[in-house]
């Protein structure tokens, strides 16, 4: 298939890097003259990386663009992992930073993380047929459910036996439910098409 997806893998990479870097740096630029020299360099580099990523997204060079996938590949696994990571970060930071009582900058960061998670899910569905996503979604649902049960009942992580807050278990349950729902949608689309 030589068709290009609506939002490709590299679109996702450039957009997520650009939005995340700019949401971290733009709200603090008004304090530029109060920063130490090291902090100025770090903020300038992060701002430059975000600006460059959005420029590359807007210019769309021909070389790195992907095509519609007929079966699951490494880019799909990266998108699934990105969704898992950014959705988990969104939920965890929302709960940790005081839900609706957080500052405007933190709210912008949580919004950006949620947007990147939804963007990765959208990219995943537009990269090809939903048939290739059924098994990974059900598998990740099982992984999230087993992780949540482990964290909820003994209150530790499976690997290190370190106590963790219950919010981590709730996050795993939410993602298990999401991937179960996404797997059912992909299965329904597979049967329709």
mmCIF file of C-alpha atoms in Angstrom:
data_model
loop_
_atom_site.group_PDB
_atom_site.id
_atom_site.type_symbol
_atom_site.label_atom_id
_atom_site.label_comp_id
_atom_site.label_asym_id
_atom_site.label_seq_id
_atom_site.Cartn_x
_atom_site.Cartn_y
_atom_site.Cartn_z
ATOM 1 C CA UNK A 1 0.000 0.000 0.000
ATOM 2 C CA UNK A 2 1.431 3.348 -1.005
ATOM 3 C CA UNK A 3 -1.141 5.458 0.784
ATOM 4 C CA UNK A 4 0.052 7.808 3.479
ATOM 5 C CA UNK A 5 -1.863 7.715 6.783
ATOM 6 C CA UNK A 6 -3.790 10.772 7.912
ATOM 7 C CA UNK A 7 -1.435 11.272 10.851
ATOM 8 C CA UNK A 8 1.714 9.201 10.465
ATOM 9 C CA UNK A 9 4.261 7.994 12.964
ATOM 10 C CA UNK A 10 6.685 10.842 12.350
ATOM 11 C CA UNK A 11 3.851 13.361 12.583
ATOM 12 C CA UNK A 12 3.231 11.964 16.052
ATOM 13 C CA UNK A 13 6.919 12.139 16.973
ATOM 14 C CA UNK A 14 7.384 15.732 15.813
ATOM 15 C CA UNK A 15 4.096 16.959 17.277
ATOM 16 C CA UNK A 16 4.591 15.311 20.657
ATOM 17 C CA UNK A 17 8.177 16.527 21.048
ATOM 18 C CA UNK A 18 7.220 20.036 19.937
ATOM 19 C CA UNK A 19 4.124 20.387 22.110
ATOM 20 C CA UNK A 20 5.759 18.881 25.181
ATOM 21 C CA UNK A 21 8.915 21.006 24.943
ATOM 22 C CA UNK A 22 6.999 24.202 24.305
ATOM 23 C CA UNK A 23 4.477 23.544 27.091
ATOM 24 C CA UNK A 24 7.405 23.127 29.479
ATOM 25 C CA UNK A 25 9.245 26.289 28.412
ATOM 26 C CA UNK A 26 6.784 28.917 27.131
ATOM 27 C CA UNK A 27 5.009 29.577 30.456
ATOM 28 C CA UNK A 28 8.325 30.301 32.237
ATOM 29 C CA UNK A 29 9.953 32.530 29.601
ATOM 30 C CA UNK A 30 8.734 35.681 31.340
ATOM 31 C CA UNK A 31 11.135 34.800 34.202
ATOM 32 C CA UNK A 32 14.125 34.612 31.840
ATOM 33 C CA UNK A 33 16.152 37.359 33.551
ATOM 34 C CA UNK A 34 15.697 35.738 36.974
ATOM 35 C CA UNK A 35 17.184 32.399 35.842
ATOM 36 C CA UNK A 36 20.708 31.270 36.573
ATOM 37 C CA UNK A 37 23.013 30.740 33.599
ATOM 38 C CA UNK A 38 22.546 26.947 33.696
ATOM 39 C CA UNK A 39 18.763 27.203 33.804
ATOM 40 C CA UNK A 40 18.798 29.650 30.891
ATOM 41 C CA UNK A 41 20.774 27.194 28.778
ATOM 42 C CA UNK A 42 18.470 24.307 29.634
ATOM 43 C CA UNK A 43 15.329 26.325 28.879
ATOM 44 C CA UNK A 44 16.848 27.630 25.625
ATOM 45 C CA UNK A 45 17.806 24.137 24.443
ATOM 46 C CA UNK A 46 14.381 22.681 25.287
ATOM 47 C CA UNK A 47 12.647 25.617 23.572
ATOM 48 C CA UNK A 48 14.873 25.207 20.490
ATOM 49 C CA UNK A 49 14.181 21.441 20.314
ATOM 50 C CA UNK A 50 10.415 22.034 20.514
ATOM 51 C CA UNK A 51 10.530 24.791 17.931
ATOM 52 C CA UNK A 52 12.625 22.641 15.573
ATOM 53 C CA UNK A 53 10.280 19.668 15.961
ATOM 54 C CA UNK A 54 7.226 21.764 15.089
ATOM 55 C CA UNK A 55 9.102 23.303 12.149
ATOM 56 C CA UNK A 56 9.908 19.805 10.829
ATOM 57 C CA UNK A 57 6.274 18.813 11.303
ATOM 58 C CA UNK A 58 5.094 21.855 9.346
ATOM 59 C CA UNK A 59 7.648 21.456 6.549
ATOM 60 C CA UNK A 60 7.072 17.701 6.188
ATOM 61 C CA UNK A 61 10.269 16.494 4.547
ATOM 62 C CA UNK A 62 9.677 13.579 2.189
ATOM 63 C CA UNK A 63 12.288 11.170 3.552
ATOM 64 C CA UNK A 64 10.956 9.991 6.937
ATOM 65 C CA UNK A 65 7.247 9.504 6.249
ATOM 66 C CA UNK A 66 5.649 6.094 6.686
ATOM 67 C CA UNK A 67 2.943 4.334 4.709
ATOM 68 C CA UNK A 68 -0.246 2.584 5.790
ATOM 69 C CA UNK A 69 0.711 -0.601 7.642
ATOM 70 C CA UNK A 70 -0.827 -3.925 6.665
ATOM 71 C CA UNK A 71 0.426 -5.692 9.805
ATOM 72 C CA UNK A 72 1.748 -4.650 13.191
ATOM 73 C CA UNK A 73 5.311 -3.359 13.208
ATOM 74 C CA UNK A 74 7.805 -1.647 15.501
ATOM 75 C CA UNK A 75 6.189 1.756 15.040
ATOM 76 C CA UNK A 76 2.887 0.377 16.307
ATOM 77 C CA UNK A 77 4.593 -0.934 19.426
ATOM 78 C CA UNK A 78 6.182 2.482 19.964
ATOM 79 C CA UNK A 79 2.759 4.131 19.594
ATOM 80 C CA UNK A 80 1.154 1.658 22.023
ATOM 81 C CA UNK A 81 3.961 2.217 24.530
ATOM 82 C CA UNK A 82 3.660 5.976 24.053
ATOM 83 C CA UNK A 83 -0.040 5.836 24.711
ATOM 84 C CA UNK A 84 0.504 3.788 27.846
ATOM 85 C CA UNK A 85 3.258 6.090 29.141
ATOM 86 C CA UNK A 86 1.573 9.420 28.389
ATOM 87 C CA UNK A 87 -1.862 8.347 29.627
ATOM 88 C CA UNK A 88 -0.303 6.997 32.828
ATOM 89 C CA UNK A 89 1.648 10.243 33.273
ATOM 90 C CA UNK A 90 -1.500 12.276 32.699
ATOM 91 C CA UNK A 91 -3.496 10.412 35.325
ATOM 92 C CA UNK A 92 -0.646 10.272 37.832
ATOM 93 C CA UNK A 93 0.234 13.972 37.526
ATOM 94 C CA UNK A 94 -3.421 14.992 37.691
ATOM 95 C CA UNK A 95 -3.870 13.091 40.962
ATOM 96 C CA UNK A 96 -0.474 14.070 42.395
ATOM 97 C CA UNK A 97 -0.687 17.778 41.661
ATOM 98 C CA UNK A 98 -3.980 18.292 43.436
ATOM 99 C CA UNK A 99 -6.571 17.581 40.755
ATOM 100 C CA UNK A 100 -8.361 20.863 39.927
ATOM 101 C CA UNK A 101 -6.358 22.986 42.403
ATOM 102 C CA UNK A 102 -3.106 22.905 40.389
ATOM 103 C CA UNK A 103 -1.357 25.903 38.861
ATOM 104 C CA UNK A 104 -1.965 26.965 35.271
ATOM 105 C CA UNK A 105 1.445 25.712 34.126
ATOM 106 C CA UNK A 106 0.870 22.280 35.650
ATOM 107 C CA UNK A 107 -2.601 22.164 34.131
ATOM 108 C CA UNK A 108 -1.060 22.932 30.723
ATOM 109 C CA UNK A 109 1.447 20.105 31.182
ATOM 110 C CA UNK A 110 -1.316 17.637 32.157
ATOM 111 C CA UNK A 111 -3.391 18.756 29.160
ATOM 112 C CA UNK A 112 -0.378 18.322 26.854
ATOM 113 C CA UNK A 113 0.324 14.821 28.198
ATOM 114 C CA UNK A 114 -3.327 13.850 27.664
ATOM 115 C CA UNK A 115 -3.291 15.297 24.162
ATOM 116 C CA UNK A 116 -0.170 13.314 23.273
ATOM 117 C CA UNK A 117 -1.789 10.118 24.610
ATOM 118 C CA UNK A 118 -4.891 10.677 22.469
ATOM 119 C CA UNK A 119 -2.734 11.600 19.479
ATOM 120 C CA UNK A 120 -0.824 8.323 19.753
ATOM 121 C CA UNK A 121 -4.105 6.365 19.866
ATOM 122 C CA UNK A 122 -5.369 8.273 16.823
ATOM 123 C CA UNK A 123 -2.117 7.605 14.934
ATOM 124 C CA UNK A 124 -2.373 3.937 15.813
ATOM 125 C CA UNK A 125 -5.840 3.610 14.309
ATOM 126 C CA UNK A 126 -5.072 5.643 11.187
ATOM 127 C CA UNK A 127 -1.870 3.741 10.320
ATOM 128 C CA UNK A 128 -3.739 0.714 8.962
ATOM 129 C CA UNK A 129 -6.480 -1.823 9.498
ATOM 130 C CA UNK A 130 -7.774 -2.477 12.990
ATOM 131 C CA UNK A 131 -7.284 -6.214 12.500
ATOM 132 C CA UNK A 132 -3.606 -5.943 13.358
ATOM 133 C CA UNK A 133 -4.395 -4.322 16.742
ATOM 134 C CA UNK A 134 -6.788 -6.862 18.301
ATOM 135 C CA UNK A 135 -4.234 -9.158 19.955
ATOM 136 C CA UNK A 136 -1.919 -6.386 21.288
ATOM 137 C CA UNK A 137 -4.886 -4.558 22.813
ATOM 138 C CA UNK A 138 -6.223 -7.641 24.582
ATOM 139 C CA UNK A 139 -2.730 -8.583 25.744
ATOM 140 C CA UNK A 140 -2.109 -5.103 27.162
ATOM 141 C CA UNK A 141 -5.496 -5.214 28.854
ATOM 142 C CA UNK A 142 -4.450 -8.424 30.602
ATOM 143 C CA UNK A 143 -1.083 -6.908 31.583
ATOM 144 C CA UNK A 144 -2.758 -3.805 33.020
ATOM 145 C CA UNK A 145 -5.310 -5.851 34.931
ATOM 146 C CA UNK A 146 -2.705 -8.167 36.452
ATOM 147 C CA UNK A 147 -0.475 -5.184 37.329
ATOM 148 C CA UNK A 148 -3.392 -3.376 38.959
ATOM 149 C CA UNK A 149 -4.442 -6.418 40.968
ATOM 150 C CA UNK A 150 -0.885 -6.916 42.171
ATOM 151 C CA UNK A 151 -0.511 -3.281 43.216
ATOM 152 C CA UNK A 152 -3.950 -3.145 44.808
ATOM 153 C CA UNK A 153 -3.870 -6.307 46.937
ATOM 154 C CA UNK A 154 -0.358 -6.342 48.479
ATOM 155 C CA UNK A 155 0.252 -2.653 47.742
ATOM 156 C CA UNK A 156 3.692 -3.226 46.193
ATOM 157 C CA UNK A 157 5.233 -3.360 42.760
ATOM 158 C CA UNK A 158 5.754 -6.894 41.419
ATOM 159 C CA UNK A 159 9.467 -6.478 40.763
ATOM 160 C CA UNK A 160 10.899 -4.753 43.816
ATOM 161 C CA UNK A 161 8.263 -5.202 46.552
ATOM 162 C CA UNK A 162 8.343 -1.464 47.227
ATOM 163 C CA UNK A 163 5.107 -0.038 48.679
ATOM 164 C CA UNK A 164 3.220 2.101 46.175
ATOM 165 C CA UNK A 165 0.156 4.344 46.542
ATOM 166 C CA UNK A 166 -3.230 2.947 45.527
ATOM 167 C CA UNK A 167 -3.439 5.531 42.713
ATOM 168 C CA UNK A 168 -0.981 3.416 40.724
ATOM 169 C CA UNK A 169 -3.379 0.470 40.890
ATOM 170 C CA UNK A 170 -6.287 2.663 39.806
ATOM 171 C CA UNK A 171 -4.222 3.856 36.854
ATOM 172 C CA UNK A 172 -3.496 0.257 35.834
ATOM 173 C CA UNK A 173 -7.209 -0.588 36.084
ATOM 174 C CA UNK A 174 -8.120 2.419 33.929
ATOM 175 C CA UNK A 175 -5.640 1.397 31.245
ATOM 176 C CA UNK A 176 -6.730 -2.229 31.373
ATOM 177 C CA UNK A 177 -10.300 -1.048 30.812
ATOM 178 C CA UNK A 178 -9.232 1.258 27.997
ATOM 179 C CA UNK A 179 -7.277 -1.425 26.170
ATOM 180 C CA UNK A 180 -10.117 -3.897 26.654
ATOM 181 C CA UNK A 181 -12.509 -1.332 25.177
ATOM 182 C CA UNK A 182 -10.077 -0.556 22.324
ATOM 183 C CA UNK A 183 -9.647 -4.276 21.650
ATOM 184 C CA UNK A 184 -13.421 -4.736 21.478
ATOM 185 C CA UNK A 185 -13.699 -1.781 19.095
ATOM 186 C CA UNK A 186 -10.900 -3.175 16.918
ATOM 187 C CA UNK A 187 -12.579 -6.598 16.967
ATOM 188 C CA UNK A 188 -15.908 -5.016 15.976
ATOM 189 C CA UNK A 189 -14.265 -3.084 13.150
ATOM 190 C CA UNK A 190 -12.543 -6.273 12.023
ATOM 191 C CA UNK A 191 -15.872 -8.092 11.811
ATOM 192 C CA UNK A 192 -17.526 -5.198 9.964
ATOM 193 C CA UNK A 193 -14.752 -4.804 7.399
#
